[in-house]
mmCIF file of C-alpha atoms and ligand atoms in Angstrom:
data_model
loop_
_atom_site.group_PDB
_atom_site.id
_atom_site.type_symbol
_atom_site.label_atom_id
_atom_site.label_comp_id
_atom_site.label_asym_id
_atom_site.label_seq_id
_atom_site.Cartn_x
_atom_site.Cartn_y
_atom_site.Cartn_z
ATOM 1 C CA MET A 209 -51.407 14.427 78.775
ATOM 2 C CA LEU A 210 -49.055 12.851 76.504
ATOM 3 C CA LEU A 211 -48.272 14.432 73.162
ATOM 4 C CA GLU A 212 -49.125 12.350 70.111
ATOM 5 C CA THR A 213 -45.601 11.883 68.504
ATOM 6 C CA THR A 214 -47.061 11.069 65.160
ATOM 7 C CA THR A 215 -48.936 14.425 64.974
ATOM 8 C CA VAL A 216 -46.086 16.605 66.504
ATOM 9 C CA ASN A 217 -43.554 18.350 64.619
ATOM 10 C CA PRO A 218 -41.244 15.549 63.256
ATOM 11 C CA LYS A 219 -38.156 17.582 63.931
ATOM 12 C CA LEU A 220 -38.990 17.379 67.681
ATOM 13 C CA ALA A 221 -40.501 13.943 67.782
ATOM 14 C CA ASP A 222 -37.477 12.316 69.366
ATOM 15 C CA ILE A 223 -37.214 15.053 71.968
ATOM 16 C CA VAL A 224 -40.958 14.589 72.800
ATOM 17 C CA ASP A 225 -40.208 10.807 73.206
ATOM 18 C CA LYS A 226 -37.329 11.368 75.538
ATOM 19 C CA VAL A 227 -39.318 13.595 77.777
ATOM 20 C CA HIS A 228 -42.200 11.271 78.083
ATOM 21 C CA SER A 229 -39.868 8.558 79.018
ATOM 22 C CA GLY A 230 -38.278 10.660 81.483
ATOM 23 C CA VAL A 231 -34.831 10.630 79.656
ATOM 24 C CA ARG A 232 -32.619 13.646 80.327
ATOM 25 C CA LEU A 233 -32.105 16.051 77.424
ATOM 26 C CA ASP A 234 -28.592 16.808 76.105
ATOM 27 C CA ARG A 235 -26.944 19.941 74.957
ATOM 28 C CA GLY A 236 -27.703 19.439 71.364
ATOM 29 C CA GLU A 237 -31.348 18.647 72.084
ATOM 30 C CA GLY A 238 -31.518 21.926 74.285
ATOM 31 C CA ILE A 239 -30.077 23.937 71.215
ATOM 32 C CA ARG A 240 -32.612 22.358 68.813
ATOM 33 C CA LEU A 241 -35.541 23.395 71.158
ATOM 34 C CA TYR A 242 -34.349 27.014 70.930
ATOM 35 C CA GLU A 243 -33.845 26.722 67.337
ATOM 36 C CA SER A 244 -37.334 25.615 66.819
ATOM 37 C CA THR A 245 -40.342 28.018 66.410
ATOM 38 C CA ASP A 246 -42.856 25.444 67.383
ATOM 39 C CA LEU A 247 -43.702 26.986 70.590
ATOM 40 C CA LEU A 248 -46.846 25.275 71.254
ATOM 41 C CA THR A 249 -45.058 21.750 71.002
ATOM 42 C CA ILE A 250 -42.283 23.111 73.316
ATOM 43 C CA GLY A 251 -44.855 24.660 75.775
ATOM 44 C CA ARG A 252 -47.093 21.609 75.951
ATOM 45 C CA LEU A 253 -43.936 19.410 76.746
ATOM 46 C CA GLY A 254 -42.847 21.870 79.285
ATOM 47 C CA ASN A 255 -46.457 21.707 80.769
ATOM 48 C CA PHE A 256 -46.340 17.939 80.763
ATOM 49 C CA LEU A 257 -43.257 17.879 83.086
ATOM 50 C CA ARG A 258 -44.591 20.695 85.180
ATOM 51 C CA GLU A 259 -47.974 19.014 85.753
ATOM 52 C CA LYS A 260 -46.219 15.611 86.318
ATOM 53 C CA MET A 261 -44.162 17.277 89.005
ATOM 54 C CA HIS A 262 -46.708 19.727 90.677
ATOM 55 C CA GLY A 263 -50.039 18.879 89.187
ATOM 56 C CA LYS A 264 -52.310 21.904 88.941
ATOM 57 C CA ASN A 265 -50.618 23.663 91.856
ATOM 58 C CA ALA A 266 -49.248 27.116 91.097
ATOM 59 C CA TYR A 267 -47.135 28.562 93.834
ATOM 60 C CA PHE A 268 -46.637 32.266 95.158
ATOM 61 C CA ASN A 269 -45.505 33.853 98.300
ATOM 62 C CA VAL A 270 -46.089 37.077 100.328
ATOM 63 C CA ASN A 271 -42.832 38.693 100.349
ATOM 64 C CA ARG A 272 -41.041 42.025 100.170
ATOM 65 C CA HIS A 273 -37.909 43.084 98.343
ATOM 66 C CA ILE A 274 -35.408 45.385 100.116
ATOM 67 C CA GLU A 275 -32.480 46.806 98.080
ATOM 68 C CA PRO A 276 -30.383 48.355 100.889
ATOM 69 C CA THR A 277 -28.259 50.479 98.437
ATOM 70 C CA ASN A 278 -27.730 51.193 94.928
ATOM 71 C CA VAL A 279 -24.080 52.334 95.455
ATOM 72 C CA CYS A 280 -21.980 49.774 93.446
ATOM 73 C CA VAL A 281 -18.267 49.550 92.725
ATOM 74 C CA LEU A 282 -19.130 47.680 89.507
ATOM 75 C CA LYS A 283 -20.140 49.274 86.141
ATOM 76 C CA CYS A 284 -22.046 46.483 84.633
ATOM 77 C CA GLY A 285 -23.454 47.084 80.999
ATOM 78 C CA LEU A 286 -26.586 45.178 82.023
ATOM 79 C CA CYS A 287 -27.419 47.494 84.989
ATOM 80 C CA ALA A 288 -29.399 50.723 85.349
ATOM 81 C CA PHE A 289 -29.733 50.430 89.039
ATOM 82 C CA ALA A 290 -26.176 50.805 90.240
ATOM 83 C CA LYS A 291 -24.895 54.309 90.956
ATOM 84 C CA ASN A 292 -21.326 55.899 91.806
ATOM 85 C CA ILE A 293 -21.110 56.783 95.294
ATOM 86 C CA ARG A 294 -20.882 60.541 94.428
ATOM 87 C CA SER A 295 -24.034 60.343 92.162
ATOM 88 C CA SER A 296 -26.804 62.587 93.377
ATOM 89 C CA GLU A 297 -29.082 59.515 92.695
ATOM 90 C CA ALA A 298 -26.934 57.245 95.150
ATOM 91 C CA TYR A 299 -28.703 55.995 98.231
ATOM 92 C CA ALA A 300 -28.058 53.718 101.135
ATOM 93 C CA PHE A 301 -30.766 52.775 103.787
ATOM 94 C CA SER A 302 -29.768 53.147 107.334
ATOM 95 C CA LEU A 303 -30.297 49.931 109.601
ATOM 96 C CA GLU A 304 -33.442 51.807 111.018
ATOM 97 C CA GLU A 305 -34.944 52.276 107.412
ATOM 98 C CA ILE A 306 -34.416 48.548 106.667
ATOM 99 C CA PHE A 307 -35.872 47.432 110.033
ATOM 100 C CA HIS A 308 -38.825 49.605 109.295
ATOM 101 C CA ARG A 309 -39.633 48.109 105.785
ATOM 102 C CA GLY A 310 -39.150 44.558 107.181
ATOM 103 C CA GLU A 311 -41.694 45.372 110.009
ATOM 104 C CA GLU A 312 -44.059 46.830 107.522
ATOM 105 C CA ALA A 313 -43.763 43.781 105.325
ATOM 106 C CA ALA A 314 -44.381 41.347 108.292
ATOM 107 C CA VAL A 315 -47.640 43.475 109.310
ATOM 108 C CA GLN A 316 -48.676 42.878 105.675
ATOM 109 C CA GLY A 317 -48.281 39.119 106.042
ATOM 110 C CA ALA A 318 -44.711 38.693 104.328
ATOM 111 C CA THR A 319 -43.067 35.479 104.998
ATOM 112 C CA GLU A 320 -39.982 36.393 103.250
ATOM 113 C CA LEU A 321 -37.683 39.408 102.838
ATOM 114 C CA HIS A 322 -35.727 39.296 99.689
ATOM 115 C CA ILE A 323 -32.501 41.606 100.252
ATOM 116 C CA VAL A 324 -30.085 42.301 97.432
ATOM 117 C CA GLY A 325 -28.222 45.520 96.675
ATOM 118 C CA GLY A 326 -24.897 47.067 95.086
ATOM 119 C CA LEU A 327 -21.418 46.450 96.205
ATOM 120 C CA HIS A 328 -21.062 49.657 98.408
ATOM 121 C CA PRO A 329 -17.375 50.545 99.042
ATOM 122 C CA GLY A 330 -18.041 52.287 102.184
ATOM 123 C CA LEU A 331 -20.263 49.827 104.121
ATOM 124 C CA PRO A 332 -18.528 47.225 106.417
ATOM 125 C CA PHE A 333 -19.326 43.629 106.474
ATOM 126 C CA GLN A 334 -20.531 44.233 109.906
ATOM 127 C CA PHE A 335 -23.382 46.526 108.679
ATOM 128 C CA TYR A 336 -24.911 43.465 106.841
ATOM 129 C CA LEU A 337 -24.377 41.099 109.876
ATOM 130 C CA ASP A 338 -26.174 43.875 112.051
ATOM 131 C CA MET A 339 -28.918 44.091 109.368
ATOM 132 C CA LEU A 340 -29.607 40.288 109.542
ATOM 133 C CA LYS A 341 -29.274 40.224 113.273
ATOM 134 C CA GLY A 342 -31.647 43.182 113.715
ATOM 135 C CA LEU A 343 -34.258 41.785 111.306
ATOM 136 C CA LYS A 344 -34.104 38.254 112.831
ATOM 137 C CA GLN A 345 -34.569 39.724 116.383
ATOM 138 C CA ARG A 346 -37.434 41.789 115.225
ATOM 139 C CA LEU A 347 -38.958 39.197 112.872
ATOM 140 C CA PRO A 348 -38.087 35.626 113.942
ATOM 141 C CA GLN A 349 -40.828 34.010 111.727
ATOM 142 C CA VAL A 350 -39.609 35.783 108.701
ATOM 143 C CA HIS A 351 -37.318 33.977 106.228
ATOM 144 C CA LEU A 352 -34.283 36.055 105.211
ATOM 145 C CA LYS A 353 -33.302 35.389 101.645
ATOM 146 C CA ALA A 354 -30.460 37.516 101.083
ATOM 147 C CA PHE A 355 -27.269 38.410 99.063
ATOM 148 C CA THR A 356 -26.190 36.811 95.770
ATOM 149 C CA ALA A 357 -22.893 35.041 95.244
ATOM 150 C CA VAL A 358 -21.592 38.430 93.892
ATOM 151 C CA GLU A 359 -22.148 40.162 97.380
ATOM 152 C CA ILE A 360 -20.887 37.039 99.322
ATOM 153 C CA ASP A 361 -17.536 37.381 97.304
ATOM 154 C CA PHE A 362 -17.292 41.113 97.851
ATOM 155 C CA PHE A 363 -18.120 40.780 101.669
ATOM 156 C CA ALA A 364 -15.308 37.956 101.866
ATOM 157 C CA GLU A 365 -12.856 40.313 100.253
ATOM 158 C CA LEU A 366 -13.798 43.369 102.473
ATOM 159 C CA ASP A 367 -12.957 41.343 105.644
ATOM 160 C CA HIS A 368 -10.210 39.063 104.155
ATOM 161 C CA LEU A 369 -12.323 36.024 104.962
ATOM 162 C CA SER A 370 -12.924 32.675 103.165
ATOM 163 C CA ILE A 371 -16.293 32.158 101.619
ATOM 164 C CA GLU A 372 -16.954 29.550 104.323
ATOM 165 C CA GLU A 373 -16.229 31.955 107.153
ATOM 166 C CA THR A 374 -18.205 34.738 105.461
ATOM 167 C CA LEU A 375 -21.305 32.404 105.118
ATOM 168 C CA THR A 376 -20.835 31.082 108.570
ATOM 169 C CA ARG A 377 -20.940 34.682 110.027
ATOM 170 C CA LEU A 378 -23.997 35.571 107.880
ATOM 171 C CA LYS A 379 -25.728 32.335 108.796
ATOM 172 C CA GLU A 380 -25.171 33.059 112.561
ATOM 173 C CA ALA A 381 -26.495 36.482 112.045
ATOM 174 C CA GLY A 382 -29.794 35.231 110.565
ATOM 175 C CA LEU A 383 -29.288 34.378 106.838
ATOM 176 C CA ASP A 384 -31.706 31.506 105.792
ATOM 177 C CA SER A 385 -30.981 31.234 102.136
ATOM 178 C CA MET A 386 -29.714 33.016 99.122
ATOM 179 C CA PRO A 387 -31.421 34.434 96.034
ATOM 180 C CA GLY A 388 -30.382 33.441 92.557
ATOM 181 C CA GLY A 389 -29.111 36.750 91.041
ATOM 182 C CA GLY A 390 -25.670 37.419 89.800
ATOM 183 C CA ALA A 391 -25.526 34.419 87.487
ATOM 184 C CA GLU A 392 -26.416 36.269 84.338
ATOM 185 C CA ILE A 393 -24.964 34.099 81.569
ATOM 186 C CA PHE A 394 -21.872 32.140 82.700
ATOM 187 C CA ALA A 395 -19.837 32.308 79.560
ATOM 188 C CA ASP A 396 -16.808 34.789 79.746
ATOM 189 C CA ARG A 397 -17.481 36.120 76.125
ATOM 190 C CA VAL A 398 -20.858 37.407 77.360
ATOM 191 C CA ARG A 399 -19.747 38.628 80.812
ATOM 192 C CA ASP A 400 -17.180 40.647 79.215
ATOM 193 C CA VAL A 401 -19.960 42.748 77.638
ATOM 194 C CA ILE A 402 -22.754 42.839 79.976
ATOM 195 C CA CYS A 403 -20.742 42.657 83.451
ATOM 196 C CA LYS A 404 -17.216 43.083 83.128
ATOM 197 C CA GLY A 405 -15.468 43.072 86.479
ATOM 198 C CA LYS A 406 -18.174 41.015 88.168
ATOM 199 C CA ILE A 407 -17.131 37.606 89.438
ATOM 200 C CA SER A 408 -16.775 34.892 86.757
ATOM 201 C CA GLY A 409 -19.452 32.308 86.014
ATOM 202 C CA GLN A 410 -16.981 29.652 87.551
ATOM 203 C CA ARG A 411 -16.725 31.730 90.734
ATOM 204 C CA TRP A 412 -20.538 32.102 90.991
ATOM 205 C CA LEU A 413 -20.901 28.356 90.719
ATOM 206 C CA ASP A 414 -17.999 27.702 93.349
ATOM 207 C CA ILE A 415 -19.441 30.030 95.929
ATOM 208 C CA VAL A 416 -22.924 28.486 95.421
ATOM 209 C CA ARG A 417 -21.474 25.006 95.806
ATOM 210 C CA ILE A 418 -19.891 25.994 99.207
ATOM 211 C CA ALA A 419 -23.243 27.606 100.383
ATOM 212 C CA HIS A 420 -25.120 24.316 99.326
ATOM 213 C CA ARG A 421 -22.525 22.286 101.188
ATOM 214 C CA MET A 422 -22.881 24.260 104.322
ATOM 215 C CA GLY A 423 -26.725 23.735 104.169
ATOM 216 C CA LEU A 424 -27.980 26.826 102.647
ATOM 217 C CA HIS A 425 -30.579 26.516 99.781
ATOM 218 C CA SER A 426 -30.521 29.065 96.976
ATOM 219 C CA ASN A 427 -32.109 29.845 93.631
ATOM 220 C CA ALA A 428 -30.501 30.424 90.328
ATOM 221 C CA THR A 429 -31.334 32.743 87.515
ATOM 222 C CA MET A 430 -30.290 33.359 83.829
ATOM 223 C CA LEU A 431 -30.481 36.802 82.431
ATOM 224 C CA TYR A 432 -31.489 36.446 78.571
ATOM 225 C CA GLY A 433 -32.255 38.593 75.812
ATOM 226 C CA HIS A 434 -28.923 40.650 75.319
ATOM 227 C CA VAL A 435 -25.970 39.427 73.533
ATOM 228 C CA GLU A 436 -25.932 35.657 74.347
ATOM 229 C CA THR A 437 -26.538 32.856 71.993
ATOM 230 C CA TYR A 438 -28.622 29.945 72.182
ATOM 231 C CA GLU A 439 -25.687 27.718 73.009
ATOM 232 C CA GLU A 440 -24.535 29.925 75.745
ATOM 233 C CA ARG A 441 -28.126 29.722 77.334
ATOM 234 C CA VAL A 442 -28.120 25.980 77.183
ATOM 235 C CA ASP A 443 -24.424 25.748 78.536
ATOM 236 C CA HIS A 444 -25.597 27.943 81.398
ATOM 237 C CA MET A 445 -28.452 25.633 82.349
ATOM 238 C CA ILE A 446 -26.371 22.581 82.038
ATOM 239 C CA ALA A 447 -23.653 24.006 84.505
ATOM 240 C CA LEU A 448 -26.674 24.529 86.858
ATOM 241 C CA ARG A 449 -28.030 21.094 86.259
ATOM 242 C CA ASP A 450 -24.580 19.599 86.892
ATOM 243 C CA LEU A 451 -24.227 21.497 90.062
ATOM 244 C CA GLN A 452 -27.723 20.480 91.305
ATOM 245 C CA ASP A 453 -26.763 16.869 90.592
ATOM 246 C CA GLU A 454 -23.847 17.366 92.885
ATOM 247 C CA THR A 455 -25.553 19.232 95.771
ATOM 248 C CA GLY A 456 -29.300 19.272 95.460
ATOM 249 C CA GLY A 457 -29.343 22.848 96.986
ATOM 250 C CA PHE A 458 -31.227 24.647 94.473
ATOM 251 C CA LYS A 459 -35.035 25.350 94.775
ATOM 252 C CA THR A 460 -35.993 27.342 91.879
ATOM 253 C CA PHE A 461 -34.750 28.421 88.468
ATOM 254 C CA ILE A 462 -35.833 31.992 87.300
ATOM 255 C CA PRO A 463 -35.116 33.058 83.776
ATOM 256 C CA LEU A 464 -34.965 37.006 83.818
ATOM 257 C CA ALA A 465 -35.755 38.980 80.783
ATOM 258 C CA PHE A 466 -33.233 41.686 79.998
ATOM 259 C CA HIS A 467 -34.470 45.317 80.058
ATOM 260 C CA SER A 468 -32.192 47.741 78.398
ATOM 261 C CA ALA A 469 -33.517 51.329 79.157
ATOM 262 C CA ASN A 470 -30.917 53.501 80.887
ATOM 263 C CA THR A 471 -28.106 50.936 80.384
ATOM 264 C CA PRO A 472 -25.246 51.083 77.927
ATOM 265 C CA LEU A 473 -26.937 48.272 76.146
ATOM 266 C CA ASP A 474 -30.117 50.401 75.431
ATOM 267 C CA TYR A 475 -29.942 49.709 71.723
ATOM 268 C CA LEU A 476 -31.202 46.118 72.467
ATOM 269 C CA PRO A 477 -34.981 45.645 72.064
ATOM 270 C CA GLU A 478 -36.953 44.139 74.819
ATOM 271 C CA THR A 479 -37.582 40.349 74.848
ATOM 272 C CA SER A 480 -40.502 38.976 73.101
ATOM 273 C CA GLY A 481 -43.476 37.317 74.739
ATOM 274 C CA PHE A 482 -42.615 34.213 72.458
ATOM 275 C CA ASP A 483 -38.966 34.142 73.876
ATOM 276 C CA ASP A 484 -40.133 34.649 77.314
ATOM 277 C CA LEU A 485 -42.455 31.534 77.053
ATOM 278 C CA LYS A 486 -39.953 29.489 75.228
ATOM 279 C CA ASN A 487 -37.339 30.003 77.904
ATOM 280 C CA ILE A 488 -39.692 28.940 80.566
ATOM 281 C CA ALA A 489 -40.586 25.726 78.774
ATOM 282 C CA ILE A 490 -36.949 24.828 77.841
ATOM 283 C CA SER A 491 -35.854 25.634 81.167
ATOM 284 C CA ARG A 492 -38.354 23.239 82.730
ATOM 285 C CA LEU A 493 -37.176 20.559 80.228
ATOM 286 C CA ILE A 494 -33.533 20.888 80.581
ATOM 287 C CA LEU A 495 -33.339 21.495 84.462
ATOM 288 C CA ASP A 496 -35.159 18.290 85.283
ATOM 289 C CA ASN A 497 -33.540 18.231 88.585
ATOM 290 C CA PHE A 498 -34.653 21.658 89.700
ATOM 291 C CA PRO A 499 -37.982 21.374 91.705
ATOM 292 C CA HIS A 500 -39.426 24.667 90.554
ATOM 293 C CA ILE A 501 -39.330 27.112 87.649
ATOM 294 C CA LYS A 502 -40.479 30.648 88.473
ATOM 295 C CA SER A 503 -41.761 33.261 86.036
ATOM 296 C CA TYR A 504 -40.972 36.555 87.717
ATOM 297 C CA TRP A 505 -44.019 38.744 86.903
ATOM 298 C CA ILE A 506 -41.973 41.931 87.548
ATOM 299 C CA MET A 507 -39.850 41.178 84.611
ATOM 300 C CA VAL A 508 -42.052 39.401 82.167
ATOM 301 C CA GLY A 509 -45.283 41.254 83.012
ATOM 302 C CA ALA A 510 -48.407 39.744 84.833
ATOM 303 C CA LYS A 511 -49.806 38.503 81.589
ATOM 304 C CA ILE A 512 -46.734 36.507 80.387
ATOM 305 C CA ALA A 513 -46.232 35.201 83.883
ATOM 306 C CA GLN A 514 -49.828 33.975 83.879
ATOM 307 C CA MET A 515 -49.402 32.243 80.569
ATOM 308 C CA SER A 516 -45.979 30.848 81.802
ATOM 309 C CA LEU A 517 -48.063 28.590 84.055
ATOM 310 C CA LEU A 518 -49.179 26.598 81.081
ATOM 311 C CA PHE A 519 -45.711 26.315 79.603
ATOM 312 C CA GLY A 520 -43.624 25.021 82.506
ATOM 313 C CA ALA A 521 -43.562 27.362 85.327
ATOM 314 C CA ASP A 522 -45.050 26.451 88.597
ATOM 315 C CA ASP A 523 -44.241 29.672 90.509
ATOM 316 C CA ILE A 524 -44.911 33.299 89.837
ATOM 317 C CA ASP A 525 -42.975 34.861 92.753
ATOM 318 C CA GLY A 526 -44.699 37.111 95.299
ATOM 319 C CA THR A 527 -46.093 40.503 96.293
ATOM 320 C CA VAL A 528 -42.550 42.124 96.016
ATOM 321 C CA VAL A 529 -43.943 45.684 97.062
ATOM 322 C CA GLU A 530 -40.851 47.548 96.133
ATOM 323 C CA GLU A 531 -38.602 46.862 93.189
ATOM 324 C CA LYS A 532 -35.878 49.101 91.866
ATOM 325 C CA ILE A 533 -33.508 46.909 89.814
ATOM 326 C CA THR A 534 -35.734 46.257 86.838
ATOM 327 C CA HIS A 535 -37.704 49.472 87.139
ATOM 328 C CA ALA A 536 -34.530 51.441 86.915
ATOM 329 C CA ALA A 537 -34.148 49.609 83.436
ATOM 330 C CA GLY A 538 -37.632 50.635 82.260
ATOM 331 C CA ALA A 539 -39.980 47.838 83.513
ATOM 332 C CA GLN A 540 -43.439 48.917 82.880
ATOM 333 C CA THR A 541 -44.872 46.486 85.506
ATOM 334 C CA PRO A 542 -46.213 47.921 88.860
ATOM 335 C CA GLN A 543 -43.801 47.333 91.817
ATOM 336 C CA ALA A 544 -46.373 45.462 93.840
ATOM 337 C CA MET A 545 -48.936 42.868 93.296
ATOM 338 C CA SER A 546 -51.619 42.062 96.098
ATOM 339 C CA ARG A 547 -52.123 38.584 97.303
ATOM 340 C CA SER A 548 -55.718 38.581 95.826
ATOM 341 C CA ASP A 549 -54.372 39.692 92.443
ATOM 342 C CA LEU A 550 -51.941 36.717 92.290
ATOM 343 C CA VAL A 551 -54.500 34.341 93.323
ATOM 344 C CA ARG A 552 -56.979 35.810 90.721
ATOM 345 C CA MET A 553 -54.316 35.496 88.121
ATOM 346 C CA ILE A 554 -53.461 31.896 88.872
ATOM 347 C CA ARG A 555 -57.250 30.736 89.188
ATOM 348 C CA ALA A 556 -57.975 32.404 85.711
ATOM 349 C CA ALA A 557 -55.257 30.162 84.171
ATOM 350 C CA GLY A 558 -57.151 27.049 85.474
ATOM 351 C CA TYR A 559 -54.344 26.304 88.309
ATOM 352 C CA VAL A 560 -54.775 25.971 92.051
ATOM 353 C CA PRO A 561 -53.148 28.994 93.915
ATOM 354 C CA VAL A 562 -50.987 27.503 96.852
ATOM 355 C CA GLU A 563 -49.226 29.958 99.101
ATOM 356 C CA ARG A 564 -45.745 28.919 99.851
ATOM 357 C CA ASP A 565 -42.889 29.810 102.006
ATOM 358 C CA THR A 566 -39.458 30.307 100.754
ATOM 359 C CA LEU A 567 -38.305 26.773 100.772
ATOM 360 C CA TYR A 568 -41.728 25.381 99.725
ATOM 361 C CA GLN A 569 -42.016 23.650 103.199
ATOM 362 C CA ASN A 570 -45.389 25.043 104.223
ATOM 363 C CA LEU A 571 -47.797 24.892 101.388
ATOM 364 C CA VAL A 572 -51.175 26.237 101.879
ATOM 365 C CA PRO A 573 -53.881 25.952 99.191
ATOM 366 C CA VAL A 574 -55.919 29.176 99.022
ATOM 367 C CA ASP A 575 -59.647 28.501 99.912
HETATM 368 O O1 V47 B 91 -28.840 39.618 89.319
HETATM 369 C C1 V47 B 91 -30.000 43.505 86.542
HETATM 370 C C2 V47 B 91 -30.937 41.087 87.029
HETATM 371 C C3 V47 B 91 -30.999 40.382 89.084
HETATM 372 C C4 V47 B 91 -31.262 44.168 84.995
HETATM 373 O O2 V47 B 91 -33.982 34.343 93.758
HETATM 374 C C5 V47 B 91 -31.539 42.745 85.378
HETATM 375 O O3 V47 B 91 -36.047 34.264 94.122
HETATM 376 C C6 V47 B 91 -33.140 42.687 83.669
HETATM 377 O O4 V47 B 91 -31.985 37.829 90.811
HETATM 378 N N1 V47 B 91 -32.993 43.846 83.241
HETATM 379 C C7 V47 B 91 -31.662 40.533 90.354
HETATM 380 N N2 V47 B 91 -32.482 42.204 84.714
HETATM 381 C C8 V47 B 91 -33.140 39.893 90.512
HETATM 382 C C9 V47 B 91 -33.057 38.493 90.907
HETATM 383 C C10 V47 B 91 -34.034 37.876 91.464
HETATM 384 C C11 V47 B 91 -35.490 38.265 91.130
HETATM 385 C C12 V47 B 91 -36.562 37.681 91.780
HETATM 386 C C13 V47 B 91 -36.440 36.599 92.389
HETATM 387 C C14 V47 B 91 -35.233 36.033 92.727
HETATM 388 C C15 V47 B 91 -35.037 34.846 93.694
HETATM 389 C C16 V47 B 91 -34.059 36.550 92.135
HETATM 390 O O5 V47 B 91 -31.632 41.062 88.179
HETATM 391 C C17 V47 B 91 -29.572 40.577 88.779
HETATM 392 C C18 V47 B 91 -29.489 40.726 87.361
HETATM 393 O O6 V47 B 91 -29.409 39.417 86.695
HETATM 394 N N3 V47 B 91 -30.715 42.366 86.334
HETATM 395 N N4 V47 B 91 -30.285 44.544 85.704
HETATM 396 C C19 V47 B 91 -31.932 44.628 83.810
HETATM 397 N N5 V47 B 91 -31.465 45.755 83.299
#
């Protein structure tokens, strides 16, 4: 349903007109949306685009996260998950433990394994290749969405390989696509505070560009609610939009709400529901070339994720089962959601639950 421009906030009327006419928003307009507190106008506009693209469909999947290790050579200010190799809380799953988790997930109907972990200084690249090979051999029907650009960069350095060669070996071993983590906020100023030592925003984009050119799809994230400005959020999204224009390789954008507990940034308050919803709507509006916007219930909570469906999100992620990264930083959500909980949540918001696979190729409306 179109918004009546005569009755909407006059400060946003030109943006409303542009969105209705299918004209792309520019940087200044993105910043103006963030500066506005007219959440309902922004949300209805986000929903206008979301329903134009997906009607009443709301997507979810049955998946499982596996975090093979929390040992990491980095010491990011944003992270409560990473541990030094000598820490009593450090862990690294064996291949057998990883295969067991994968097999358990498949029995529970998972179509995807989401695999992301720390940069462990003692595990060789071959360990990750054996992991993918072993999982693919046991579970050929399960999509392996694994390793962020940060991990790909680390593997390449470990074995003195180019990014292309690293990705080729991962693909041969069974890698199907890449998750969107590690993007944080691309601005160097912010990365110096929240993830000093991690690859730069430019390097993240370069690695993802190579992956897309090699035929791999990926997601993209933006970590918000710490020290970033509205300008830096918009610049982050525009860099992603530009890359998507070039490659078309992104499937889903996922704004991630920062959790500060047990991190050096623990003085920062948690994000507000207002900001969570606004980020969903604005990302739908700016990222007009991203097919999907995901509200990740683990981070924003089930209630905000449900509301997000009316503000521009068309996806609420999956069953997850085991999540350590956000829970180490104080997330109050459960670690798992059943398929029927996800379905109920979507229906209660007036949308049609559609179970998807990772790349949205097989879409099954739930009876
Ligand atoms: O890259 C780390 C973020 C990401 C914290 O692609 C934190 O489908 C909040 O990328 N508070 C990993 N966030 C999660 C991720 C993801 C999740 C779900 C689906 C997909 C997908 C990707 O979590 C990290 C980092 O940006 N993170 N620490 C924290 N304290």
